[in-house]
Coordinates of C-alpha atoms in Angstrom, one line a residue:
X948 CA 74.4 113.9 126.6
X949 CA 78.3 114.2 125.7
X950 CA 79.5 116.3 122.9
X951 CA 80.5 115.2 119.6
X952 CA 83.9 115.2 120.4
X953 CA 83.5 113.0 123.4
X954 CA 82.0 110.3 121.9
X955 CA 84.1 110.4 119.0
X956 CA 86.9 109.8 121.4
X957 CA 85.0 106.8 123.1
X958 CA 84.3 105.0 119.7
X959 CA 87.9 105.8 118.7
X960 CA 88.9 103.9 122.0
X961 CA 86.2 101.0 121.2
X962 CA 88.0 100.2 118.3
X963 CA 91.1 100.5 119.8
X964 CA 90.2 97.6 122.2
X965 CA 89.3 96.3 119.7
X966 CA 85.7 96.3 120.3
X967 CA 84.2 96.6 116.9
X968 CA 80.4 95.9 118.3
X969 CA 80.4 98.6 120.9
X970 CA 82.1 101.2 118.4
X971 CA 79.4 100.3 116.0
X972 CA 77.0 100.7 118.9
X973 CA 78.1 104.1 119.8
X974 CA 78.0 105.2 116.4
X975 CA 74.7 103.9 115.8
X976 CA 73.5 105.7 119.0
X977 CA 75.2 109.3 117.9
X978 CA 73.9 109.4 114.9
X979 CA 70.2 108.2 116.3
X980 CA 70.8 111.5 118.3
X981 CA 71.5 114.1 115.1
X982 CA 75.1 113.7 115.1
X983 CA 76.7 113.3 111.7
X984 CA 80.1 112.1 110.9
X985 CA 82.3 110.3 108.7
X986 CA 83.4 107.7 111.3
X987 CA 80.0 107.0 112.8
X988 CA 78.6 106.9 109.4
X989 CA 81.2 104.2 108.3
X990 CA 80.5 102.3 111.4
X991 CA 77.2 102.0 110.6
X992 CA 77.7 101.2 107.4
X993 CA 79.9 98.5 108.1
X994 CA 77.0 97.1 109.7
X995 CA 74.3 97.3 107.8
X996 CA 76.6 95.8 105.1
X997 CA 77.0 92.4 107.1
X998 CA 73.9 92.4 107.2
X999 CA 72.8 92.4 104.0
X1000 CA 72.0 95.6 103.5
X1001 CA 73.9 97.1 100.9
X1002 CA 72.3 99.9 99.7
X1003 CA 71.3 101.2 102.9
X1004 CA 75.4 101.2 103.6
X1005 CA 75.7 103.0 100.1
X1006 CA 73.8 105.8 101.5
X1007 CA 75.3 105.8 104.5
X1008 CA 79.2 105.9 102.7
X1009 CA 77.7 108.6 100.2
X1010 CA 76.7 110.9 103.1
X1011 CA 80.0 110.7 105.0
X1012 CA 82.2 111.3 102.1
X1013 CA 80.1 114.6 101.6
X1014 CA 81.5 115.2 105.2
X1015 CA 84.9 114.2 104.8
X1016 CA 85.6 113.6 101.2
X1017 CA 89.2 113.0 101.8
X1018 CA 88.7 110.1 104.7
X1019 CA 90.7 107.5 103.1
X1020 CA 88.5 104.5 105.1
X1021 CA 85.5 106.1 104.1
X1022 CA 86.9 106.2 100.0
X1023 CA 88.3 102.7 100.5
X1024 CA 85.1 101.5 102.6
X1025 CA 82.6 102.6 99.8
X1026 CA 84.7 101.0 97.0
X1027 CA 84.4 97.8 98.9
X1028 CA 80.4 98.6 99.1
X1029 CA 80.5 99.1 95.6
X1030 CA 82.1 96.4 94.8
X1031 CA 79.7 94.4 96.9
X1032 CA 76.9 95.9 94.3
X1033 CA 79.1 94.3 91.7
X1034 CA 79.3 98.1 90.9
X1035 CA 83.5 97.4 90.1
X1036 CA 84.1 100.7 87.8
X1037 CA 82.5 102.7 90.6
X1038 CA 84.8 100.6 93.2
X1039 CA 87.8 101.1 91.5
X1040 CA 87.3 105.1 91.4
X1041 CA 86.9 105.4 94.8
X1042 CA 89.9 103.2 95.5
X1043 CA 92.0 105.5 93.7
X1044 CA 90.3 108.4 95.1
X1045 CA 91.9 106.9 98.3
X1046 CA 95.0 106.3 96.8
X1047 CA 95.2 110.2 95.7
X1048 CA 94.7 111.0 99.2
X1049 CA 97.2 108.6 101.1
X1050 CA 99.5 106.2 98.2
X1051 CA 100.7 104.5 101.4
X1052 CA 97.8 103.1 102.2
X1053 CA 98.2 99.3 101.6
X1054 CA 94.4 98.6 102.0
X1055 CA 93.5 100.3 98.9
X1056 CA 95.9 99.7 96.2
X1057 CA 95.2 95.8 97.4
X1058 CA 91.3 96.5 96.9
X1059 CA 92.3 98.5 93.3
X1060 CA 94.3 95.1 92.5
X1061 CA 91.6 93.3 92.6
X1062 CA 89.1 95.2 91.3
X1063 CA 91.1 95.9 88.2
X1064 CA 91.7 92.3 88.0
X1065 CA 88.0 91.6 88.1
X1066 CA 87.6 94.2 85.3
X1067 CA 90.5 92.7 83.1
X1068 CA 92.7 95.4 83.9
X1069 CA 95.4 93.1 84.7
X1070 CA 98.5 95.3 84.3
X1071 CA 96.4 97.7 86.5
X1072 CA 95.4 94.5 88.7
X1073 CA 99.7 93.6 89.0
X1074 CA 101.0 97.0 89.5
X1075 CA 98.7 97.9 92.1
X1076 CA 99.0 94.4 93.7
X1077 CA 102.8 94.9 93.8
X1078 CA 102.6 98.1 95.4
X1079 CA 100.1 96.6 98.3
X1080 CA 103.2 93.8 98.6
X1081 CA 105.8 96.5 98.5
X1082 CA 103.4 98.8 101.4
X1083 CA 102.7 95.4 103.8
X1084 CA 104.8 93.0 102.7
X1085 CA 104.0 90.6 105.2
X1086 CA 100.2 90.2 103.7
X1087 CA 99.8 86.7 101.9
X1088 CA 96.3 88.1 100.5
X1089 CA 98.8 90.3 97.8
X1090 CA 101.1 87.5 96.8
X1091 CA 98.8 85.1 96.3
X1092 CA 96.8 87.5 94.1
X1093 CA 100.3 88.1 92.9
X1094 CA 100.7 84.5 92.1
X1095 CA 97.2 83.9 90.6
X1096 CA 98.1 87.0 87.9
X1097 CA 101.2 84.8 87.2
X1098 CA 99.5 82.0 86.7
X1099 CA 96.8 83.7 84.0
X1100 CA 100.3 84.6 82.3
X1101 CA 102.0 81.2 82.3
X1102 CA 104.7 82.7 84.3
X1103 CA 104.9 79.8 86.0
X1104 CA 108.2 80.6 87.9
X1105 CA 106.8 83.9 89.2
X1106 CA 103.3 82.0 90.3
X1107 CA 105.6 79.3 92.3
X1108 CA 107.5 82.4 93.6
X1109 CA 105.1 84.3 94.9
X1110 CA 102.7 81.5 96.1
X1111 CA 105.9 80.1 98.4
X1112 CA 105.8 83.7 99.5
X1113 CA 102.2 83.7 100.3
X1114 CA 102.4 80.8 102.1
X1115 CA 105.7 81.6 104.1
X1116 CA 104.1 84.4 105.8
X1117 CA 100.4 83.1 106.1

Protein backbone atom coordinates (compact mmCIF):
# COMPACT_ATOMS: atom_id res chain seq x y z
CA UNK A 1 0.00 0.00 0.00
CA UNK A 2 1.81 3.48 -0.95
CA UNK A 3 1.47 6.43 1.16
CA UNK A 4 -0.68 9.30 0.57
CA UNK A 5 1.91 11.17 -0.89
CA UNK A 6 2.85 8.64 -3.42
CA UNK A 7 -0.30 8.29 -4.93
CA UNK A 8 -0.96 11.82 -4.90
CA UNK A 9 2.07 12.10 -7.06
CA UNK A 10 0.83 9.23 -9.47
CA UNK A 11 -2.62 10.85 -9.96
CA UNK A 12 -0.80 14.25 -10.39
CA UNK A 13 1.18 12.48 -13.17
CA UNK A 14 -2.14 10.76 -14.71
CA UNK A 15 -3.40 13.98 -15.41
CA UNK A 16 -0.38 15.21 -16.56
CA UNK A 17 -0.58 12.54 -19.44
CA UNK A 18 -3.32 13.49 -19.62
CA UNK A 19 -5.06 10.54 -18.50
CA UNK A 20 -8.12 11.82 -16.84
CA UNK A 21 -9.73 7.99 -16.45
CA UNK A 22 -6.82 6.52 -14.64
CA UNK A 23 -6.44 9.76 -12.26
CA UNK A 24 -10.07 9.43 -11.60
CA UNK A 25 -9.31 5.77 -10.98
CA UNK A 26 -6.64 6.24 -8.55
CA UNK A 27 -8.49 8.63 -6.76
CA UNK A 28 -11.46 6.55 -6.53
CA UNK A 29 -9.20 3.63 -5.24
CA UNK A 30 -7.42 6.01 -2.36
CA UNK A 31 -10.20 7.16 -1.07
CA UNK A 32 -11.95 3.47 -1.16
CA UNK A 33 -8.81 2.88 1.09
CA UNK A 34 -9.52 5.80 3.90
CA UNK A 35 -7.56 8.35 2.28
CA UNK A 36 -9.08 11.86 2.16
CA UNK A 37 -8.22 14.68 0.02
CA UNK A 38 -9.10 17.61 -1.87
CA UNK A 39 -7.80 16.34 -5.27
CA UNK A 40 -9.07 12.77 -5.04
CA UNK A 41 -12.31 14.05 -3.76
CA UNK A 42 -12.65 16.37 -6.88
CA UNK A 43 -11.68 13.57 -9.05
CA UNK A 44 -14.39 11.69 -7.94
CA UNK A 45 -16.59 14.23 -8.12
CA UNK A 46 -15.97 14.96 -11.51
CA UNK A 47 -17.12 11.66 -12.05
CA UNK A 48 -19.97 11.02 -10.40
CA UNK A 49 -21.10 14.43 -12.03
CA UNK A 50 -20.89 12.89 -15.64
CA UNK A 51 -22.69 10.65 -14.52
CA UNK A 52 -25.57 12.06 -13.42
CA UNK A 53 -25.03 12.18 -10.10
CA UNK A 54 -24.97 15.48 -8.88
CA UNK A 55 -25.63 15.53 -5.49
CA UNK A 56 -23.50 12.69 -4.61
CA UNK A 57 -20.54 15.10 -6.37
CA UNK A 58 -22.01 17.98 -4.04
CA UNK A 59 -21.04 15.94 -1.14
CA UNK A 60 -18.01 14.97 -2.34
CA UNK A 61 -16.95 18.96 -3.31
CA UNK A 62 -18.41 19.91 0.32
CA UNK A 63 -16.04 17.50 2.02
CA UNK A 64 -12.86 18.52 0.15
CA UNK A 65 -13.33 22.17 0.64
CA UNK A 66 -13.50 21.41 4.45
CA UNK A 67 -9.88 20.00 3.67
CA UNK A 68 -8.61 22.52 1.57
CA UNK A 69 -10.90 25.47 1.64
CA UNK A 70 -8.56 27.57 -0.32
CA UNK A 71 -8.15 24.93 -3.44
CA UNK A 72 -9.13 27.15 -6.17
CA UNK A 73 -10.32 23.88 -8.50
CA UNK A 74 -12.13 22.55 -5.75
CA UNK A 75 -14.15 26.41 -5.18
CA UNK A 76 -14.36 26.71 -8.96
CA UNK A 77 -15.30 22.82 -9.42
CA UNK A 78 -18.31 23.08 -6.77
CA UNK A 79 -19.62 26.36 -8.37
CA UNK A 80 -19.88 24.40 -11.57
CA UNK A 81 -21.77 21.54 -9.48
CA UNK A 82 -23.86 24.06 -8.20
CA UNK A 83 -24.62 25.44 -11.02
CA UNK A 84 -25.45 22.04 -12.40
CA UNK A 85 -28.30 22.04 -9.40
CA UNK A 86 -29.41 25.29 -11.03
CA UNK A 87 -28.22 26.40 -7.49
CA UNK A 88 -26.60 29.78 -9.46
CA UNK A 89 -26.41 32.17 -6.19
CA UNK A 90 -24.62 29.36 -4.49
CA UNK A 91 -22.36 28.96 -7.77
CA UNK A 92 -21.58 32.36 -8.03
CA UNK A 93 -20.16 32.50 -4.23
CA UNK A 94 -17.94 29.91 -4.69
CA UNK A 95 -16.61 31.33 -7.91
CA UNK A 96 -15.62 34.34 -6.16
CA UNK A 97 -14.48 32.46 -3.26
CA UNK A 98 -11.94 31.26 -6.02
CA UNK A 99 -11.41 34.40 -7.25
CA UNK A 100 -10.40 35.80 -3.63
CA UNK A 101 -8.03 33.11 -3.53
CA UNK A 102 -6.21 33.37 -7.02
CA UNK A 103 -7.87 36.70 -9.34
CA UNK A 104 -5.66 35.18 -12.12
CA UNK A 105 -7.41 32.42 -12.46
CA UNK A 106 -9.16 32.70 -15.90
CA UNK A 107 -11.50 29.62 -15.25
CA UNK A 108 -13.44 31.29 -12.66
CA UNK A 109 -14.04 34.79 -13.42
CA UNK A 110 -15.34 33.01 -16.94
CA UNK A 111 -17.70 30.69 -14.74
CA UNK A 112 -18.78 34.07 -12.48
CA UNK A 113 -19.52 35.73 -16.08
CA UNK A 114 -21.80 33.46 -16.80
CA UNK A 115 -23.39 32.81 -13.80
CA UNK A 116 -24.00 36.46 -13.19
CA UNK A 117 -25.39 36.61 -16.59
CA UNK A 118 -27.80 33.83 -15.90
CA UNK A 119 -28.80 35.69 -12.73
CA UNK A 120 -29.26 39.11 -14.65
CA UNK A 121 -26.24 40.49 -13.14
CA UNK A 122 -25.04 41.67 -16.43
CA UNK A 123 -22.53 44.32 -15.46
CA UNK A 124 -21.32 41.63 -13.10
CA UNK A 125 -21.71 39.05 -16.10
CA UNK A 126 -19.41 41.81 -18.59
CA UNK A 127 -16.84 42.76 -16.12
CA UNK A 128 -16.02 39.43 -15.09
CA UNK A 129 -16.24 38.18 -18.70
CA UNK A 130 -13.71 40.85 -19.64
CA UNK A 131 -11.40 39.94 -17.13
CA UNK A 132 -11.47 35.98 -18.29
CA UNK A 133 -10.59 37.71 -21.93
CA UNK A 134 -8.01 39.99 -20.42
CA UNK A 135 -6.53 36.46 -18.23
CA UNK A 136 -6.66 33.98 -21.61
CA UNK A 137 -7.20 35.91 -24.30
CA UNK A 138 -6.99 33.38 -26.73
CA UNK A 139 -10.38 31.67 -25.33
CA UNK A 140 -13.39 32.27 -27.95
CA UNK A 141 -15.85 30.85 -25.00
CA UNK A 142 -15.28 34.73 -23.36
CA UNK A 143 -15.73 36.80 -26.40
CA UNK A 144 -18.46 35.14 -27.61
CA UNK A 145 -20.20 35.50 -24.24
CA UNK A 146 -18.65 38.99 -24.63
CA UNK A 147 -20.48 39.38 -27.86
CA UNK A 148 -23.87 37.85 -26.78
CA UNK A 149 -23.83 40.72 -23.64
CA UNK A 150 -23.37 43.15 -26.59
CA UNK A 151 -25.98 41.99 -28.40
CA UNK A 152 -28.63 42.07 -25.21
CA UNK A 153 -27.43 45.86 -25.26
CA UNK A 154 -27.79 46.73 -28.95
CA UNK A 155 -24.19 47.38 -29.06
CA UNK A 156 -24.20 46.07 -32.21
CA UNK A 157 -20.53 47.23 -33.09
CA UNK A 158 -19.12 45.70 -29.98
CA UNK A 159 -21.23 42.26 -30.61
CA UNK A 160 -19.67 42.21 -34.32
CA UNK A 161 -16.28 42.99 -32.61
CA UNK A 162 -16.08 40.59 -30.33
CA UNK A 163 -17.83 37.78 -32.26
CA UNK A 164 -14.94 38.35 -35.19
CA UNK A 165 -12.74 37.89 -32.20
CA UNK A 166 -14.32 34.76 -31.10
CA UNK A 167 -14.17 33.37 -34.20
CA UNK A 168 -10.52 34.35 -35.16
CA UNK A 169 -9.13 32.36 -32.42
CA UNK A 170 -11.67 29.37 -32.31
Amino acid sequence: MENTADILREVAAAIRAPDLERAVRLAETALAEGREHALLLNLRAWRLERDGRYLDALADLKQARVLSPRDVPTLNALGLCLARLDRIAEAVEAFEAAIAVDPDFAPSHFNRGWASEALGDLDQARSSLERAQTLNPNDPASLAHLASLAARRADWASARAYAERSLAVD
